[in-house]
């Protein structure tokens, strides 16, 4: 004979109090801390009077630009913090280049700081994808940081190799200026591994040339410039062939922006 089953009423669910969260910095304090770190880095690098002036000016200018660009966000994302670290390192490179041009030589430090910035370039994108925080503004933030680092490195290499090297750093900004005059240049570009590879080559080659340890570095820089011209030329031709499509001429916009704004001027 089976024993009768005893029915019991389920106990009511008990909600445990949520663990208190630590205070999270907002956009303003985050950028202020980055500026303070920038000042400390420049002081540590000791790039001379010219380098110190450039480092301070860069820190204040980047604070103003990023404060305006991220004004719609309460706080920066995880990948933005990595890019912000690269912004600080790029400011250190700019200060060292200014110091080197005025006779204060810190080539080893310049190569080390620039190399660290290039290594972090492959980190912020992975962080954004793994944390699900990718955004148009974050991608633009990353791209403009890359562009300015290449510009600064091209100034350093041009000092010894010739003014033609400046074309590497100036090409991105020339494209941006042309995009304001020709809106079809602001259309979205198709993803391209080749474009990303060429961008990486520019930074690596310029750092190698700046080190002065590789013979015939000018030939490497010339080859890098040729690749960059090919990459830009291919994208311009592709955009030109599709300029009649009105849906591609509106340009990219940042989070919440109706048209191209700060840190989002062009698609490239």
Short mmCIF file of N, CA and C in Angstrom, two decimals, residues 74-162:
data_model
loop_
_atom_site.label_atom_id
_atom_site.label_comp_id
_atom_site.label_asym_id
_atom_site.label_seq_id
_atom_site.Cartn_x
_atom_site.Cartn_y
_atom_site.Cartn_z
N UNK A 74 26.84 60.03 -20.50
CA UNK A 74 27.10 60.30 -19.09
C UNK A 74 28.49 59.81 -18.69
N UNK A 75 28.91 58.69 -19.29
CA UNK A 75 30.22 58.13 -18.96
C UNK A 75 30.79 57.45 -20.19
N UNK A 76 32.09 57.24 -20.20
CA UNK A 76 32.75 56.56 -21.30
C UNK A 76 32.64 55.06 -21.11
N UNK A 77 32.67 54.32 -22.22
CA UNK A 77 32.60 52.88 -22.17
C UNK A 77 33.95 52.24 -21.93
N UNK A 78 34.00 50.91 -21.74
CA UNK A 78 35.28 50.22 -21.49
C UNK A 78 36.29 50.44 -22.61
N UNK A 79 35.85 50.33 -23.86
CA UNK A 79 36.77 50.52 -24.98
C UNK A 79 37.22 51.98 -25.08
N UNK A 80 36.33 52.91 -24.72
CA UNK A 80 36.70 54.32 -24.73
C UNK A 80 37.83 54.60 -23.75
N UNK A 81 37.85 53.88 -22.64
CA UNK A 81 38.93 54.07 -21.67
C UNK A 81 40.27 53.64 -22.25
N UNK A 82 40.26 52.55 -23.04
CA UNK A 82 41.50 52.12 -23.68
C UNK A 82 41.96 53.17 -24.70
N UNK A 83 41.01 53.67 -25.49
CA UNK A 83 41.36 54.70 -26.47
C UNK A 83 41.83 55.97 -25.78
N UNK A 84 41.23 56.28 -24.63
CA UNK A 84 41.65 57.46 -23.88
C UNK A 84 43.09 57.30 -23.40
N UNK A 85 43.47 56.09 -23.03
CA UNK A 85 44.87 55.83 -22.67
C UNK A 85 45.78 56.07 -23.87
N UNK A 86 45.32 55.71 -25.05
CA UNK A 86 46.10 55.96 -26.26
C UNK A 86 46.20 57.45 -26.56
N UNK A 87 45.14 58.18 -26.24
CA UNK A 87 45.19 59.64 -26.40
C UNK A 87 46.30 60.23 -25.53
N UNK A 88 46.40 59.75 -24.29
CA UNK A 88 47.43 60.23 -23.39
C UNK A 88 48.82 59.88 -23.92
N UNK A 89 48.99 58.65 -24.39
CA UNK A 89 50.28 58.24 -24.94
C UNK A 89 50.63 59.05 -26.18
N UNK A 90 49.64 59.33 -27.01
CA UNK A 90 49.88 60.13 -28.21
C UNK A 90 50.32 61.54 -27.85
N UNK A 91 49.76 62.08 -26.77
CA UNK A 91 50.22 63.38 -26.29
C UNK A 91 51.67 63.34 -25.85
N UNK A 92 52.07 62.22 -25.24
CA UNK A 92 53.47 62.07 -24.87
C UNK A 92 54.37 62.02 -26.09
N UNK A 93 53.92 61.32 -27.14
CA UNK A 93 54.69 61.26 -28.39
C UNK A 93 54.82 62.65 -28.99
N UNK A 94 53.71 63.41 -29.00
CA UNK A 94 53.75 64.77 -29.56
C UNK A 94 54.74 65.64 -28.80
N UNK A 95 54.76 65.52 -27.48
CA UNK A 95 55.69 66.31 -26.67
C UNK A 95 57.13 65.92 -26.96
N UNK A 96 57.39 64.62 -27.10
CA UNK A 96 58.74 64.15 -27.39
C UNK A 96 59.21 64.59 -28.78
N UNK A 97 58.30 64.56 -29.74
CA UNK A 97 58.66 65.02 -31.09
C UNK A 97 59.00 66.50 -31.07
N UNK A 98 58.20 67.30 -30.37
CA UNK A 98 58.49 68.73 -30.27
C UNK A 98 59.83 68.96 -29.60
N UNK A 99 60.11 68.20 -28.56
CA UNK A 99 61.40 68.32 -27.90
C UNK A 99 62.55 67.91 -28.79
N UNK A 100 62.36 66.84 -29.56
CA UNK A 100 63.42 66.36 -30.45
C UNK A 100 63.72 67.38 -31.54
N UNK A 101 62.68 68.03 -32.05
CA UNK A 101 62.88 69.02 -33.10
C UNK A 101 63.61 70.27 -32.60
N UNK A 102 63.60 70.48 -31.30
CA UNK A 102 64.29 71.64 -30.73
C UNK A 102 65.60 71.24 -30.04
N UNK A 103 66.06 70.01 -30.30
CA UNK A 103 67.38 69.62 -29.81
C UNK A 103 67.41 68.78 -28.57
N UNK A 104 66.25 68.45 -28.01
CA UNK A 104 66.21 67.58 -26.83
C UNK A 104 65.91 66.16 -27.32
N UNK A 105 66.94 65.34 -27.43
CA UNK A 105 66.77 64.02 -28.03
C UNK A 105 66.32 62.96 -27.05
N UNK A 106 65.18 62.35 -27.33
CA UNK A 106 64.66 61.25 -26.53
C UNK A 106 64.11 60.19 -27.48
N UNK A 107 64.93 59.74 -28.42
CA UNK A 107 64.45 58.81 -29.44
C UNK A 107 63.97 57.50 -28.84
N UNK A 108 64.71 56.98 -27.87
CA UNK A 108 64.30 55.72 -27.26
C UNK A 108 62.96 55.82 -26.57
N UNK A 109 62.74 56.89 -25.83
CA UNK A 109 61.45 57.09 -25.17
C UNK A 109 60.33 57.27 -26.19
N UNK A 110 60.63 58.00 -27.25
CA UNK A 110 59.62 58.24 -28.30
C UNK A 110 59.17 56.92 -28.91
N UNK A 111 60.14 56.07 -29.26
CA UNK A 111 59.80 54.77 -29.85
C UNK A 111 59.01 53.91 -28.87
N UNK A 112 59.39 53.94 -27.60
CA UNK A 112 58.70 53.12 -26.60
C UNK A 112 57.26 53.58 -26.40
N UNK A 113 57.05 54.87 -26.25
CA UNK A 113 55.70 55.39 -26.02
C UNK A 113 54.83 55.19 -27.25
N UNK A 114 55.38 55.45 -28.44
CA UNK A 114 54.61 55.26 -29.67
C UNK A 114 54.28 53.79 -29.88
N UNK A 115 55.19 52.89 -29.56
CA UNK A 115 54.93 51.46 -29.70
C UNK A 115 53.80 51.03 -28.77
N UNK A 116 53.80 51.56 -27.54
CA UNK A 116 52.73 51.22 -26.60
C UNK A 116 51.37 51.68 -27.14
N UNK A 117 51.34 52.87 -27.75
CA UNK A 117 50.09 53.38 -28.32
C UNK A 117 49.63 52.50 -29.48
N UNK A 118 50.57 52.01 -30.29
CA UNK A 118 50.21 51.16 -31.42
C UNK A 118 49.69 49.80 -30.94
N UNK A 119 50.30 49.26 -29.90
CA UNK A 119 49.84 47.98 -29.36
C UNK A 119 48.41 48.09 -28.83
N UNK A 120 48.12 49.18 -28.12
CA UNK A 120 46.77 49.37 -27.58
C UNK A 120 45.74 49.58 -28.68
N UNK A 121 46.20 49.93 -29.89
CA UNK A 121 45.27 50.12 -31.00
C UNK A 121 44.51 48.84 -31.31
N UNK A 122 45.13 47.69 -31.04
CA UNK A 122 44.45 46.43 -31.29
C UNK A 122 43.64 45.93 -30.12
N UNK A 123 43.59 46.71 -29.04
CA UNK A 123 42.91 46.27 -27.83
C UNK A 123 41.51 46.87 -27.72
N UNK A 124 41.38 48.18 -28.02
CA UNK A 124 40.09 48.84 -27.78
C UNK A 124 38.96 48.24 -28.60
N UNK A 125 39.26 47.86 -29.86
CA UNK A 125 38.22 47.25 -30.69
C UNK A 125 37.75 45.92 -30.13
N UNK A 126 38.69 45.10 -29.65
CA UNK A 126 38.32 43.82 -29.06
C UNK A 126 37.51 44.01 -27.78
N UNK A 127 37.89 44.99 -26.98
CA UNK A 127 37.14 45.27 -25.75
C UNK A 127 35.72 45.69 -26.08
N UNK A 128 35.56 46.55 -27.10
CA UNK A 128 34.22 47.00 -27.48
C UNK A 128 33.35 45.85 -27.94
N UNK A 129 33.92 44.93 -28.72
CA UNK A 129 33.14 43.80 -29.22
C UNK A 129 32.79 42.82 -28.11
N UNK A 130 33.72 42.56 -27.21
CA UNK A 130 33.47 41.58 -26.16
C UNK A 130 32.51 42.10 -25.10
N UNK A 131 32.48 43.40 -24.91
CA UNK A 131 31.57 43.99 -23.91
C UNK A 131 30.27 44.48 -24.53
N UNK A 132 30.14 44.34 -25.84
CA UNK A 132 28.93 44.78 -26.51
C UNK A 132 28.71 46.28 -26.45
N UNK A 133 29.79 47.05 -26.49
CA UNK A 133 29.69 48.51 -26.38
C UNK A 133 30.20 49.21 -27.63
N UNK A 134 30.13 48.55 -28.77
CA UNK A 134 30.57 49.20 -30.01
C UNK A 134 29.61 50.33 -30.37
N UNK A 135 30.14 51.40 -30.93
CA UNK A 135 29.34 52.54 -31.34
C UNK A 135 30.06 53.31 -32.43
N UNK A 136 29.32 54.08 -33.16
CA UNK A 136 29.91 54.90 -34.22
C UNK A 136 30.87 55.92 -33.64
N UNK A 137 30.46 56.53 -32.53
CA UNK A 137 31.32 57.54 -31.91
C UNK A 137 32.61 56.91 -31.37
N UNK A 138 32.51 55.72 -30.80
CA UNK A 138 33.70 55.04 -30.31
C UNK A 138 34.66 54.70 -31.43
N UNK A 139 34.11 54.25 -32.56
CA UNK A 139 34.95 53.95 -33.72
C UNK A 139 35.62 55.20 -34.25
N UNK A 140 34.88 56.32 -34.25
CA UNK A 140 35.46 57.58 -34.71
C UNK A 140 36.55 58.06 -33.75
N UNK A 141 36.31 57.90 -32.47
CA UNK A 141 37.30 58.25 -31.45
C UNK A 141 38.60 57.49 -31.69
N UNK A 142 38.47 56.20 -31.94
CA UNK A 142 39.64 55.34 -32.21
C UNK A 142 40.35 55.79 -33.48
N UNK A 143 39.59 56.07 -34.53
CA UNK A 143 40.18 56.42 -35.81
C UNK A 143 40.93 57.75 -35.75
N UNK A 144 40.34 58.74 -35.10
CA UNK A 144 40.98 60.04 -35.03
C UNK A 144 42.24 60.00 -34.16
N UNK A 145 42.24 59.14 -33.14
CA UNK A 145 43.45 58.97 -32.33
C UNK A 145 44.57 58.37 -33.18
N UNK A 146 44.22 57.37 -33.99
CA UNK A 146 45.20 56.77 -34.90
C UNK A 146 45.76 57.82 -35.86
N UNK A 147 44.86 58.62 -36.42
CA UNK A 147 45.26 59.61 -37.43
C UNK A 147 46.23 60.63 -36.84
N UNK A 148 45.96 61.08 -35.63
CA UNK A 148 46.84 62.09 -35.04
C UNK A 148 48.19 61.49 -34.67
N UNK A 149 48.21 60.25 -34.20
CA UNK A 149 49.49 59.60 -33.89
C UNK A 149 50.33 59.47 -35.15
N UNK A 150 49.72 59.08 -36.26
CA UNK A 150 50.45 58.96 -37.52
C UNK A 150 50.96 60.32 -37.97
N UNK A 151 50.15 61.36 -37.79
CA UNK A 151 50.58 62.71 -38.15
C UNK A 151 51.82 63.12 -37.36
N UNK A 152 51.81 62.89 -36.06
CA UNK A 152 52.93 63.27 -35.21
C UNK A 152 54.18 62.49 -35.59
N UNK A 153 54.02 61.19 -35.84
CA UNK A 153 55.17 60.37 -36.23
C UNK A 153 55.72 60.79 -37.59
N UNK A 154 54.84 61.20 -38.50
CA UNK A 154 55.32 61.65 -39.81
C UNK A 154 56.13 62.94 -39.68
N UNK A 155 55.77 63.80 -38.73
CA UNK A 155 56.56 65.01 -38.49
C UNK A 155 57.96 64.63 -38.01
N UNK A 156 58.04 63.65 -37.13
CA UNK A 156 59.32 63.20 -36.61
C UNK A 156 60.21 62.64 -37.72
N UNK A 157 59.65 61.78 -38.56
CA UNK A 157 60.44 61.15 -39.62
C UNK A 157 60.78 62.15 -40.72
N UNK A 158 59.87 63.09 -40.98
CA UNK A 158 60.12 64.10 -42.01
C UNK A 158 61.32 64.97 -41.67
N UNK A 159 61.63 65.11 -40.39
CA UNK A 159 62.77 65.92 -39.96
C UNK A 159 64.08 65.40 -40.54
N UNK A 160 64.18 64.09 -40.73
CA UNK A 160 65.41 63.50 -41.26
C UNK A 160 65.26 62.98 -42.69
N UNK A 161 64.07 62.52 -43.06
CA UNK A 161 63.89 61.90 -44.37
C UNK A 161 63.41 62.88 -45.44
N UNK A 162 62.79 63.97 -45.03
CA UNK A 162 62.30 64.93 -46.01
C UNK A 162 60.84 65.26 -45.80
#
